[in-house]
PDB file of C-alpha atoms and ligand atoms in Angstrom:
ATOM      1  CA  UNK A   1     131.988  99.701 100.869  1.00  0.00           C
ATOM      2  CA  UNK A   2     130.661 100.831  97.592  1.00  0.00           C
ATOM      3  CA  UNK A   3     126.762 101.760  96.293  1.00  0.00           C
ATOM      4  CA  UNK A   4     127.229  98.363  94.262  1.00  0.00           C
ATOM      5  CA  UNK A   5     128.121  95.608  97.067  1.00  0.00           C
ATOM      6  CA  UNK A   6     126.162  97.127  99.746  1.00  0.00           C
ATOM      7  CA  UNK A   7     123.809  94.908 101.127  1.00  0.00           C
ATOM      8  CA  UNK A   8     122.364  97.685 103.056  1.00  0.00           C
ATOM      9  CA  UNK A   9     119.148 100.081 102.047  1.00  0.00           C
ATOM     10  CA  UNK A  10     119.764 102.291 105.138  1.00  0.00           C
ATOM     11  CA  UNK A  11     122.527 102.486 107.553  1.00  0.00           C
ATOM     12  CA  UNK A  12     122.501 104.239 110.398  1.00  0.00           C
ATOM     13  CA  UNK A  13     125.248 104.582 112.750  1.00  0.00           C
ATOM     14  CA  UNK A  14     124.999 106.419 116.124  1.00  0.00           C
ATOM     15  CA  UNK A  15     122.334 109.216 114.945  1.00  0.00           C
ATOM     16  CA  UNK A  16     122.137 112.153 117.495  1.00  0.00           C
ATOM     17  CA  UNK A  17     119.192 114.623 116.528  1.00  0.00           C
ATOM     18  CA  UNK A  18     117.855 117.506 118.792  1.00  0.00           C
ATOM     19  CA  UNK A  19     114.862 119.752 117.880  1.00  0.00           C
ATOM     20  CA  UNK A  20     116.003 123.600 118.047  1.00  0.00           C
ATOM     21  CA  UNK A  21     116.004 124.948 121.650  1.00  0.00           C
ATOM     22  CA  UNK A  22     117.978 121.998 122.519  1.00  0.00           C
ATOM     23  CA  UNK A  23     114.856 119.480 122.432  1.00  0.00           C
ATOM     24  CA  UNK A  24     116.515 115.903 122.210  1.00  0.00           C
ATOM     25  CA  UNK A  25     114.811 113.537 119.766  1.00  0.00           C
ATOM     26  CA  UNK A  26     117.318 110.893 118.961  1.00  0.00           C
ATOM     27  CA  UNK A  27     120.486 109.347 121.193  1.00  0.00           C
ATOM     28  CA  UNK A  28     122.775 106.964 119.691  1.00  0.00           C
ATOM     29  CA  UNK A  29     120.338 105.346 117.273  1.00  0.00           C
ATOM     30  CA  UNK A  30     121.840 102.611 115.433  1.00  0.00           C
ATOM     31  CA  UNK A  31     120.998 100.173 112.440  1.00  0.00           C
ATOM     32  CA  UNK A  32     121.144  98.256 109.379  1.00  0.00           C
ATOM     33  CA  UNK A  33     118.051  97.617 107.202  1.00  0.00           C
ATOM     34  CA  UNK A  34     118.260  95.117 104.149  1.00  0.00           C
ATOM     35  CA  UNK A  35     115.739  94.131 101.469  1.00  0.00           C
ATOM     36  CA  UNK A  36     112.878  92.239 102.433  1.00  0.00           C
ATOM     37  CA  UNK A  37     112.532  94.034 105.718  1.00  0.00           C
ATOM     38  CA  UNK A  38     109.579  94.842 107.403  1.00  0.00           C
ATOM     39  CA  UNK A  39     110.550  97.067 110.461  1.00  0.00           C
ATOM     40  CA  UNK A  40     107.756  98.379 112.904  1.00  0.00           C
ATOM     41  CA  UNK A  41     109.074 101.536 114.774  1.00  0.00           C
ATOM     42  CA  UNK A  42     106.907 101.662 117.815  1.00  0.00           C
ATOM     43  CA  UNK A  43     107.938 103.370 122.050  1.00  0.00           C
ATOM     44  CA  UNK A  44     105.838 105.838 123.595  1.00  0.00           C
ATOM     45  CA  UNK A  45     104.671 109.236 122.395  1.00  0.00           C
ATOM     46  CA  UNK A  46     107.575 111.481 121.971  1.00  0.00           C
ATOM     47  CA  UNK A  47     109.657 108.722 121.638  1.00  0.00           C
ATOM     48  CA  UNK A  48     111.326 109.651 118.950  1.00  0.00           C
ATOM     49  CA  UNK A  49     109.791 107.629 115.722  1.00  0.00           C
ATOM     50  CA  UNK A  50     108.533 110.277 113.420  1.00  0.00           C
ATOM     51  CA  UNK A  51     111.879 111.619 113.909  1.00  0.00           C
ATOM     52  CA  UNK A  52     113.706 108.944 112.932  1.00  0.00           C
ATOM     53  CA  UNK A  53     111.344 108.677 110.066  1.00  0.00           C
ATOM     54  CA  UNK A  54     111.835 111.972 108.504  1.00  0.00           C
ATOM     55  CA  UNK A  55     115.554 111.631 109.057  1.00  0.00           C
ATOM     56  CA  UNK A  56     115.640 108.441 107.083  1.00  0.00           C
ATOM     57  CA  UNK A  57     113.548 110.377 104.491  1.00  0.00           C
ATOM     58  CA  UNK A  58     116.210 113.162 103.894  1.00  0.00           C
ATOM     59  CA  UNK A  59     114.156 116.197 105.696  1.00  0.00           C
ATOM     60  CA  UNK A  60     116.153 117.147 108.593  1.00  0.00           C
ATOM     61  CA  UNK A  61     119.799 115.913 109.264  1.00  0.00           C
ATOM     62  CA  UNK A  62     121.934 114.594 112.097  1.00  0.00           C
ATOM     63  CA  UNK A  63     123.611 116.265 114.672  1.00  0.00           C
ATOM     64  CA  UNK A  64     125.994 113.602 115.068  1.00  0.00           C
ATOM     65  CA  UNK A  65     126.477 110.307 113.494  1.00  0.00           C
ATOM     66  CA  UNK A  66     125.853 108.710 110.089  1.00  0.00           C
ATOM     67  CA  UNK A  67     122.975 108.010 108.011  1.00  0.00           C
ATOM     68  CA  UNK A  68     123.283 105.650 104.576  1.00  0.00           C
ATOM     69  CA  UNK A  69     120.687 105.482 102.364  1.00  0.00           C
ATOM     70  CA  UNK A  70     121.326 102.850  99.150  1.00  0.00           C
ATOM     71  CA  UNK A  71     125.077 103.072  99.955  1.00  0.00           C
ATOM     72  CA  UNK A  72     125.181 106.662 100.127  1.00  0.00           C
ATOM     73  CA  UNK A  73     125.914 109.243 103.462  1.00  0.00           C
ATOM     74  CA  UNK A  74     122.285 110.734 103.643  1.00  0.00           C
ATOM     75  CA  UNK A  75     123.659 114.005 104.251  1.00  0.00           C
ATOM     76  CA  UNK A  76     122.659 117.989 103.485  1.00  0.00           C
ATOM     77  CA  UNK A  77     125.434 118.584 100.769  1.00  0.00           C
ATOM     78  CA  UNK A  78     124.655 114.964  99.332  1.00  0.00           C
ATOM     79  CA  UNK A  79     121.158 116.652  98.991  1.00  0.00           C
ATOM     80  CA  UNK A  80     122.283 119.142  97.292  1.00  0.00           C
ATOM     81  CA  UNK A  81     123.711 117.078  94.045  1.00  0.00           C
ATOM     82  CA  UNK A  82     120.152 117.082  91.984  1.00  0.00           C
ATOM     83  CA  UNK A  83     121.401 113.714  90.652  1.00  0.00           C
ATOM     84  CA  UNK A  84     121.452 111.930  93.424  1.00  0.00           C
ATOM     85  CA  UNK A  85     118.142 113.546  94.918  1.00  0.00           C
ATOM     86  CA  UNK A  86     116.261 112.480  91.854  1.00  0.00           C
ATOM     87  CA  UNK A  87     116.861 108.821  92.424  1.00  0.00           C
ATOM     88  CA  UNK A  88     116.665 109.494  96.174  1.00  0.00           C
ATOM     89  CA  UNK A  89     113.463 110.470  95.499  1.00  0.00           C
ATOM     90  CA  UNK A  90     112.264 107.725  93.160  1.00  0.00           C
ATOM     91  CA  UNK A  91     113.264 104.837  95.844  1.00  0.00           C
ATOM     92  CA  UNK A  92     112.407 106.280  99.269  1.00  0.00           C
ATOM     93  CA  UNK A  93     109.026 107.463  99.657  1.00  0.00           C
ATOM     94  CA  UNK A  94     106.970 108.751 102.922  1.00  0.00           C
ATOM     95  CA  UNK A  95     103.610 108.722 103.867  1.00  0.00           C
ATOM     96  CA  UNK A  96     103.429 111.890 107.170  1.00  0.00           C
ATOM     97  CA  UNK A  97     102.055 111.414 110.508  1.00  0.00           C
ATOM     98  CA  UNK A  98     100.074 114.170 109.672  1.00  0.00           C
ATOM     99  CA  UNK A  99      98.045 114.045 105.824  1.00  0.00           C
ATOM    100  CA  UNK A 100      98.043 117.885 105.867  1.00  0.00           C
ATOM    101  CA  UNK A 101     101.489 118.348 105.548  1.00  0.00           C
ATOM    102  CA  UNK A 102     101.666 115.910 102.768  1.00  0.00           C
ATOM    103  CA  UNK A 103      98.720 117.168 100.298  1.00  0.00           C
ATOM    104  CA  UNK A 104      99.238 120.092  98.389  1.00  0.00           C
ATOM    105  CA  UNK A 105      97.075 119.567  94.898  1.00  0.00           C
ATOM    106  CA  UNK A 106      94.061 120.844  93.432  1.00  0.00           C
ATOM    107  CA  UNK A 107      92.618 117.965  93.098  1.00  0.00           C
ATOM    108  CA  UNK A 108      92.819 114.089  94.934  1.00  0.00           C
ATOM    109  CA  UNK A 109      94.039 113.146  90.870  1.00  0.00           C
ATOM    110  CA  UNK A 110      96.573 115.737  90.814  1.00  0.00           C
ATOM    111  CA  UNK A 111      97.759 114.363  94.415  1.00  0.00           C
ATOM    112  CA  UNK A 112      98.279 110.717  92.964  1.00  0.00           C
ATOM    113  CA  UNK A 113      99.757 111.319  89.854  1.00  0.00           C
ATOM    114  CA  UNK A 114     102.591 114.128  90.833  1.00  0.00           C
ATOM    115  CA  UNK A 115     104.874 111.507  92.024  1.00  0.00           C
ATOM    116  CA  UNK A 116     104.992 109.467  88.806  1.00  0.00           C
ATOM    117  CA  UNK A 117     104.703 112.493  86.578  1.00  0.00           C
ATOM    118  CA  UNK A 118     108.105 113.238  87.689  1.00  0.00           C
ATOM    119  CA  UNK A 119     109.644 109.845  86.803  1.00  0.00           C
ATOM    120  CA  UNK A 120     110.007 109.858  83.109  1.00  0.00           C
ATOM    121  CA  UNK A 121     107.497 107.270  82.573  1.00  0.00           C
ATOM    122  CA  UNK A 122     105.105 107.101  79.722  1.00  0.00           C
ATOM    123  CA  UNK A 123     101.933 109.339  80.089  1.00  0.00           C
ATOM    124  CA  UNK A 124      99.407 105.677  80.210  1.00  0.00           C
ATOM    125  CA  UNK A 125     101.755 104.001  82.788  1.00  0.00           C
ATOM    126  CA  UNK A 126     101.770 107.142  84.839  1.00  0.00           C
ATOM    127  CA  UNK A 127      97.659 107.117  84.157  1.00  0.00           C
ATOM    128  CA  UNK A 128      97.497 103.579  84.984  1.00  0.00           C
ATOM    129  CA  UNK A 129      99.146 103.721  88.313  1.00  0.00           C
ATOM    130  CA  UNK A 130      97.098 106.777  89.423  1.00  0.00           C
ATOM    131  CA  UNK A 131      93.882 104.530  88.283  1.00  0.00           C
ATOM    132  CA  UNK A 132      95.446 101.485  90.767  1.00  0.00           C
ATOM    133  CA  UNK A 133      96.078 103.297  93.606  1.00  0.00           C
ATOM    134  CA  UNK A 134      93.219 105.214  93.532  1.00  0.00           C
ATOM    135  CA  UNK A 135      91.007 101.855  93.646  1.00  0.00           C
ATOM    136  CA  UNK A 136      93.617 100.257  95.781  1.00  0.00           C
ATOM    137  CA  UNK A 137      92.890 102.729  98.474  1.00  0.00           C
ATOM    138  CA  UNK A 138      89.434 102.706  97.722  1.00  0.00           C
ATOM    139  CA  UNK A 139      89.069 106.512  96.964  1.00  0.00           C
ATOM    140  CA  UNK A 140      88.041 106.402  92.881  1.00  0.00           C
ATOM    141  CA  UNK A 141      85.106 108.521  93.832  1.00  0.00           C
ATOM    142  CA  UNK A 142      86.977 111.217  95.169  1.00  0.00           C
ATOM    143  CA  UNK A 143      89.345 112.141  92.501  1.00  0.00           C
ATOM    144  CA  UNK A 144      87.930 115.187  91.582  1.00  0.00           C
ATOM    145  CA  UNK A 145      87.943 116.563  94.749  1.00  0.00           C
ATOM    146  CA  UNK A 146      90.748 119.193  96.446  1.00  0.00           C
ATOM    147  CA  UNK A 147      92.220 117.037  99.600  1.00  0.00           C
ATOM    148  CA  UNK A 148      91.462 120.145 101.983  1.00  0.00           C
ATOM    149  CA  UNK A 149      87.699 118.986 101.312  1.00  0.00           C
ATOM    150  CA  UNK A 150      88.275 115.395 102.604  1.00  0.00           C
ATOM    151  CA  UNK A 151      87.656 114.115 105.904  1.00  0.00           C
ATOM    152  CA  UNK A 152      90.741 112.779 108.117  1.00  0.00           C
ATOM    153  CA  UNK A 153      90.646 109.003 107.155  1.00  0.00           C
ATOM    154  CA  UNK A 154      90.377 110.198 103.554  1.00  0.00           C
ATOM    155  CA  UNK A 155      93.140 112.607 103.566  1.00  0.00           C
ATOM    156  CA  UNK A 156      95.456 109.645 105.025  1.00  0.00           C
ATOM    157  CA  UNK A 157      94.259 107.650 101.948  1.00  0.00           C
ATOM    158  CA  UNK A 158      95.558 109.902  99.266  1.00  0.00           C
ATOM    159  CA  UNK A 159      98.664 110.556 100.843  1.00  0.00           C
ATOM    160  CA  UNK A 160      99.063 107.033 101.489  1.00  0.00           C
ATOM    161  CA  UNK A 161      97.894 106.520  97.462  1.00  0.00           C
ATOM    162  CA  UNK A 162     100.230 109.519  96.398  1.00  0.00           C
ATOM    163  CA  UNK A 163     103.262 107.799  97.772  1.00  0.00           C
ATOM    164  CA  UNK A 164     102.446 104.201  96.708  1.00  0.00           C
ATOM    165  CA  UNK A 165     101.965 105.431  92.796  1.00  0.00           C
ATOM    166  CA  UNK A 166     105.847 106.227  93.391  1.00  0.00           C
ATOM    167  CA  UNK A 167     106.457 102.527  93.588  1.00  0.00           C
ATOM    168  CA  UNK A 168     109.623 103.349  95.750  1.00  0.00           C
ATOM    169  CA  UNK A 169     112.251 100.707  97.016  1.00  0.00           C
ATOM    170  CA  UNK A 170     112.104 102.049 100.642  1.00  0.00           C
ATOM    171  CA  UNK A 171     108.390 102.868 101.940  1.00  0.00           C
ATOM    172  CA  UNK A 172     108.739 104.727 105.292  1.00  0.00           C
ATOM    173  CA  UNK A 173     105.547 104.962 106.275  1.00  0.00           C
ATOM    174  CA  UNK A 174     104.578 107.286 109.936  1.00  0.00           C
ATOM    175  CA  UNK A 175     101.600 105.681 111.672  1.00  0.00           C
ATOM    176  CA  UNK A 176     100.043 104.281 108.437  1.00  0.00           C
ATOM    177  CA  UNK A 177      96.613 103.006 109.534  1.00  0.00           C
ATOM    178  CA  UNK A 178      95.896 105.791 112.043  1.00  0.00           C
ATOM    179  CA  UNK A 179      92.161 106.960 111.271  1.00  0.00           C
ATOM    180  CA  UNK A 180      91.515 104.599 108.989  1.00  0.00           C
ATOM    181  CA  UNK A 181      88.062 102.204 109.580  1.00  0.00           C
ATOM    182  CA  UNK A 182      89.022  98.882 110.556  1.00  0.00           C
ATOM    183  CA  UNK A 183      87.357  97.470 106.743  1.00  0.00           C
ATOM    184  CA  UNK A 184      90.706 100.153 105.037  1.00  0.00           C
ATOM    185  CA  UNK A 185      92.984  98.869 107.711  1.00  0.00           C
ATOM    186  CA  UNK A 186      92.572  95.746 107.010  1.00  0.00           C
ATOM    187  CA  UNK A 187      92.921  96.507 103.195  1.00  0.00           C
ATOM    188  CA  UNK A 188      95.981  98.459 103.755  1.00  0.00           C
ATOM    189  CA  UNK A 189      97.267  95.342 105.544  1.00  0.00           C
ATOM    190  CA  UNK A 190      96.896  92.951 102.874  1.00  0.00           C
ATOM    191  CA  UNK A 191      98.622  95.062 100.629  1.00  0.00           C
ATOM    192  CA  UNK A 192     101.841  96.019 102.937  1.00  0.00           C
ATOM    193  CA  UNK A 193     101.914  92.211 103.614  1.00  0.00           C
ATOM    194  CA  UNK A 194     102.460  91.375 100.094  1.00  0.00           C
ATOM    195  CA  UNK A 195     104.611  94.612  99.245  1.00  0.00           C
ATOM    196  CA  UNK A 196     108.196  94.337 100.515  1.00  0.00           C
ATOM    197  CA  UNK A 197     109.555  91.818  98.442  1.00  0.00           C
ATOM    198  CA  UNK A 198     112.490  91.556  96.428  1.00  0.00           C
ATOM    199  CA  UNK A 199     115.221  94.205  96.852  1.00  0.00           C
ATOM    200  CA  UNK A 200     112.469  96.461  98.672  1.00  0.00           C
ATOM    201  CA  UNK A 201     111.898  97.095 102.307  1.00  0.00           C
ATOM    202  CA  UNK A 202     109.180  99.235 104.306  1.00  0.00           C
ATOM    203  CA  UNK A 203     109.605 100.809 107.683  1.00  0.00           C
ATOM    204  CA  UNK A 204     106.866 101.982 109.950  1.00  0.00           C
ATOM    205  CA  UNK A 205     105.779 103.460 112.850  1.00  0.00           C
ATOM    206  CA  UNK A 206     102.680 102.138 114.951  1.00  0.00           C
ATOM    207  CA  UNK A 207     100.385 102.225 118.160  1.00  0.00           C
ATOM    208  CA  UNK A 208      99.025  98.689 117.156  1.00  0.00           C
ATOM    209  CA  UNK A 209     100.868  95.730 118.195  1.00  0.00           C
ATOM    210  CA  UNK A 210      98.400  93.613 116.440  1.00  0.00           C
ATOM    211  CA  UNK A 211      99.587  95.109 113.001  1.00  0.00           C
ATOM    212  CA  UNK A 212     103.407  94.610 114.297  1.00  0.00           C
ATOM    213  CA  UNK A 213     102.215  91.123 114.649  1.00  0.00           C
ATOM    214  CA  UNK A 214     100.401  90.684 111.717  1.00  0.00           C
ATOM    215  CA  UNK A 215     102.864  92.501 108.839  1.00  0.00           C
ATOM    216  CA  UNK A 216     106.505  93.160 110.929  1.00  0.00           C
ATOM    217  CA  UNK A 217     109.710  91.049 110.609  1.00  0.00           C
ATOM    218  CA  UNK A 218     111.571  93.111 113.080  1.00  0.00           C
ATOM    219  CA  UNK A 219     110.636  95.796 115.455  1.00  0.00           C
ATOM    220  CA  UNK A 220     112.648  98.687 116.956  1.00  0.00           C
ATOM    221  CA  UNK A 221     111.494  99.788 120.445  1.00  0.00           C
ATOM    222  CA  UNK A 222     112.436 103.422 120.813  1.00  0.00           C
ATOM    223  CA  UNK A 223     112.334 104.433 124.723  1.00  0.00           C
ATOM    224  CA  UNK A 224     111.827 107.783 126.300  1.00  0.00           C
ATOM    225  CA  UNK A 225     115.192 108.739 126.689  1.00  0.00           C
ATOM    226  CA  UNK A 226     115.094 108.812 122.257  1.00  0.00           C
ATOM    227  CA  UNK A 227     117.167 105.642 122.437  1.00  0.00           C
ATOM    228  CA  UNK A 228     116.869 102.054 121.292  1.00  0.00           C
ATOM    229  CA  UNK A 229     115.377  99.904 124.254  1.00  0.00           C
ATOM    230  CA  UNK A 230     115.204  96.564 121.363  1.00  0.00           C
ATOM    231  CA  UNK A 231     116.055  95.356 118.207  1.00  0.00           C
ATOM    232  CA  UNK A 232     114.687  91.808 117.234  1.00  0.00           C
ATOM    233  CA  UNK A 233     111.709  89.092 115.911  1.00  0.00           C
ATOM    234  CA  UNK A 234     108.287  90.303 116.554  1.00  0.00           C
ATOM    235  CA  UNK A 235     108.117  87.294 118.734  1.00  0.00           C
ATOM    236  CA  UNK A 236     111.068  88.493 121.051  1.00  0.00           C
ATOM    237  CA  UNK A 237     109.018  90.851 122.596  1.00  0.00           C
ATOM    238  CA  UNK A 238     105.387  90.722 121.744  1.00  0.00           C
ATOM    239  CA  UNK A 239     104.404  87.876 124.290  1.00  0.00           C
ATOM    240  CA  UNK A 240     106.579  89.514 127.336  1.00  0.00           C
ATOM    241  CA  UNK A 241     103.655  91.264 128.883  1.00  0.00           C
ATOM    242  CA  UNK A 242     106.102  92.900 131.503  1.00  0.00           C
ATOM    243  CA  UNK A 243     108.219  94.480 128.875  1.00  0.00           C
ATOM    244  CA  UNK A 244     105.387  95.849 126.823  1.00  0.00           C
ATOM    245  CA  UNK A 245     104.267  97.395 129.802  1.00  0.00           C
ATOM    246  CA  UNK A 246     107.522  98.632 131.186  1.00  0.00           C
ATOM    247  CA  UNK A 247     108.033 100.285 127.741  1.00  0.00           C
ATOM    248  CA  UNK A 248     104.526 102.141 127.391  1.00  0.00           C
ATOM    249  CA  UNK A 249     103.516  99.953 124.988  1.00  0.00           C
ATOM    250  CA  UNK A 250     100.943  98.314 126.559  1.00  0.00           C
ATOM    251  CA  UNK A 251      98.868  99.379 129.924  1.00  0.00           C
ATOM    252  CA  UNK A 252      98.668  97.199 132.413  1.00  0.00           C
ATOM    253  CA  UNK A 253      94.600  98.019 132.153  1.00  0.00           C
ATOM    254  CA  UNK A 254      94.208  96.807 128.308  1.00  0.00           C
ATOM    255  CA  UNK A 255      96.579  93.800 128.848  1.00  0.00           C
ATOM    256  CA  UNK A 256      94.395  92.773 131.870  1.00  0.00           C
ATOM    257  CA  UNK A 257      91.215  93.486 129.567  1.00  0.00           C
ATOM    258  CA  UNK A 258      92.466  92.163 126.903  1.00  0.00           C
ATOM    259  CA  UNK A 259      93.420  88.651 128.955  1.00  0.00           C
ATOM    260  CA  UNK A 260      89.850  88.950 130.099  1.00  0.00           C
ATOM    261  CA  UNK A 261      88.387  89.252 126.660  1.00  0.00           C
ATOM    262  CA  UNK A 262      90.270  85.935 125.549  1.00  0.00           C
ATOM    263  CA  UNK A 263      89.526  84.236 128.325  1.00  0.00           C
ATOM    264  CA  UNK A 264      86.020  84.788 127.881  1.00  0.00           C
ATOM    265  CA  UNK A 265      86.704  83.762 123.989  1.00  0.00           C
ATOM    266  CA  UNK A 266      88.020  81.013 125.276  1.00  0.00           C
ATOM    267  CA  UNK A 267      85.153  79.496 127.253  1.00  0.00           C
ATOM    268  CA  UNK A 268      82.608  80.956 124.525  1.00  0.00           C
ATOM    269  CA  UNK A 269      84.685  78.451 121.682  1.00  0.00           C
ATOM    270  CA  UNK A 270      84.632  75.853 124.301  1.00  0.00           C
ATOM    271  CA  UNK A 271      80.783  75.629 124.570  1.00  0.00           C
ATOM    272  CA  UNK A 272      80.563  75.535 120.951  1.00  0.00           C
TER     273      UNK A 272
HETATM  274  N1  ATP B 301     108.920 120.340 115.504  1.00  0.00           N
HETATM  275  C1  ATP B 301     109.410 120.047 116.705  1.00  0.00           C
HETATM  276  N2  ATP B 301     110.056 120.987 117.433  1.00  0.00           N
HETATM  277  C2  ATP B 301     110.554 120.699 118.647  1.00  0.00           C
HETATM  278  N3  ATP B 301     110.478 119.494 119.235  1.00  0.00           N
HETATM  279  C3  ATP B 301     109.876 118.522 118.558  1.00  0.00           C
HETATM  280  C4  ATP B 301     109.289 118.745 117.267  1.00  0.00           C
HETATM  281  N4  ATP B 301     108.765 117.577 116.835  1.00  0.00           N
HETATM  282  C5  ATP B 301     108.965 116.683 117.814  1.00  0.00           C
HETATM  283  N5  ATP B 301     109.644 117.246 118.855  1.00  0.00           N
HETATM  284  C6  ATP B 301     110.101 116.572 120.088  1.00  0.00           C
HETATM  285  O1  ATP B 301     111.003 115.541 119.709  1.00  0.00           O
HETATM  286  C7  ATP B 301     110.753 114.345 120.447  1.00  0.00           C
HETATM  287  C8  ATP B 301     110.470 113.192 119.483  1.00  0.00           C
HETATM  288  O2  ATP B 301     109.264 113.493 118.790  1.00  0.00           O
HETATM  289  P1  ATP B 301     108.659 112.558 117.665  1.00  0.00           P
HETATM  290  O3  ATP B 301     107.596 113.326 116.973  1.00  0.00           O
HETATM  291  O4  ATP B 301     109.769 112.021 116.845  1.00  0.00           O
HETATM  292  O5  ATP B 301     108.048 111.375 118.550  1.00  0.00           O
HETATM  293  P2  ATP B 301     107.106 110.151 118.153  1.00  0.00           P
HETATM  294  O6  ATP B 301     107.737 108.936 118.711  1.00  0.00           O
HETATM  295  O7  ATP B 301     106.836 110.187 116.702  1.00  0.00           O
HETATM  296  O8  ATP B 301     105.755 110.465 118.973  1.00  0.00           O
HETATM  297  P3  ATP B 301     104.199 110.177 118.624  1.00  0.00           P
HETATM  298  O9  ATP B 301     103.943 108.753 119.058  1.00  0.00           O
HETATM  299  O10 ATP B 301     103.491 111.150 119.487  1.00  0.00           O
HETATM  300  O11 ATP B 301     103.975 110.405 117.175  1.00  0.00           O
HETATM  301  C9  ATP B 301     109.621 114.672 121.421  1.00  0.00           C
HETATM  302  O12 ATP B 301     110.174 114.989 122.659  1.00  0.00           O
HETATM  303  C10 ATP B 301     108.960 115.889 120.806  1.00  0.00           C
HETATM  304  O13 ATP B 301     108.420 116.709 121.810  1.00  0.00           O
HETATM  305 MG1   MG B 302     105.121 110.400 115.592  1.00  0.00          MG
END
């Protein structure tokens, strides 16, 4: 099937990826994702998410299997044609686990407006989208500062902002609201759930099932072995309290708390 009638913004077909020193991070992982997508990655630490993230992103390769990104093999010599890179690179963007690998500017302005500077866009639109993301993030008042000067929640913010002044068609985003106060969370939220529209879709890894429940039209659960343990509706798993435990992503302690917690809701509405 050709770039043109494939339905498909990433394909991936039996991926295989171990860490040097023989460190499996990925068995047989296999998917489609179409526009309009909202996939939460979530399984235990070590899983095998941010892997699968950075694979999907271009940054490490296969061992075995095959990756499609827009209707293309997402491989190391495909990399290589500066072509296709470019417009790799204007429709998939990535937000890291980790801010500090992502910022490298002088300056929080610098940070925002690299991505679009590279686009061929006018000098006001790419002004304009470092303006918006700036105040969608809520960091205007730190965009003279160097990101190394920034504390942790802050640092996620511009790398978060620096990515979505890309405007890209496949937003792969590694543990997106991690640090962030709830007030930014919930900000963040808003945005995401409005975002993947139209021929765009957004991928992302969590700890927070309520955010799976909240933005996620599909979730992957990745299992300790680095394989696929499920692949469905938010609702197939997110009320099967045995499942979430068996697959570390609950504990049986918060799920008993959390029970607890509603119950007392419960009787607290009740009296009102
Ligand atoms: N740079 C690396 N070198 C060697 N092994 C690695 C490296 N990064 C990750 N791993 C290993 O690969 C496996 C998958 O790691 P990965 O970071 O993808 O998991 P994750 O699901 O993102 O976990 P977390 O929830 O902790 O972020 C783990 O066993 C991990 O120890
Ligand atoms: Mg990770």
């Amino acid at each position: 099937m050709n770039a043109l009638n494939n339905p498909n913004i990433f394909e991936a077909n039996k991926l295989d990826y171990d860490y040097p020193g023989n460190i499996p991070a990925l068995k047989q992982v296999s998917f489609n994702i179409t526009p309009g997508e909202v996939v939460a990655l979530v399984g235990a630490n070590g899983s095998g998410k941010s892997t699968l993230l950075k694979l999907m992103d271009g940054l490490i390769f296969a061992k075995s299997g095959e990756l499609l990104a827009l209707g293309k093999p997402l491989s190391e010599e495909r990399l290589k044609d500066k072509l296709f890179v470019r417009e790799f690179r204007r429709k998939v963007g990535m937000v890291f686990q980790d801010p500090d690998v992502q910022l490298f500017s002088p300056t929080v302005w610098d940070e925002v407006i690299f991505g679009p500077l590279q686009l061929g866009i006018s000098k006001e639109e790419v002004i304009a989208r470092g303006h918006a993301v700036l105040e969608l993030m809520g960091i205007t008042h730190l965009r003279e500062r160097p990101p190394y000067m920034l504390s942790g929640g802050e640092k996620k913010k511009v790398s978060l902002a620096s990515v979505l002044s890309l405007q890209p068609r496949a937003l792969l985003l590694d543990e997106p609201t991690t640090g962030l106060d709830p007030s930014s969370q919930g900000n963040l939220i808003d945005f995401l759930l409005k975002w993947a529209v139209d021929d765009k879709c957004l991928v992302f890894s969590t700890q927070d099932l309520d955010i799976v429940e909240e933005i996620a039209t599909r979730v992957i659960v990745m299992g300790p072995e680095h394989n696929i343990l499920a692949d469905g509706q938010p609702e197939d798993f997110l009320f099967d309290p045995d499942f979430l435990v068996r697959t570390n992503l609950i504990h049986e302690h918060s799920h008993r708390h959390k029970q607890l917690v509603h119950s007392h809701q419960h009787i607290h509405e009740h009296h009102h």
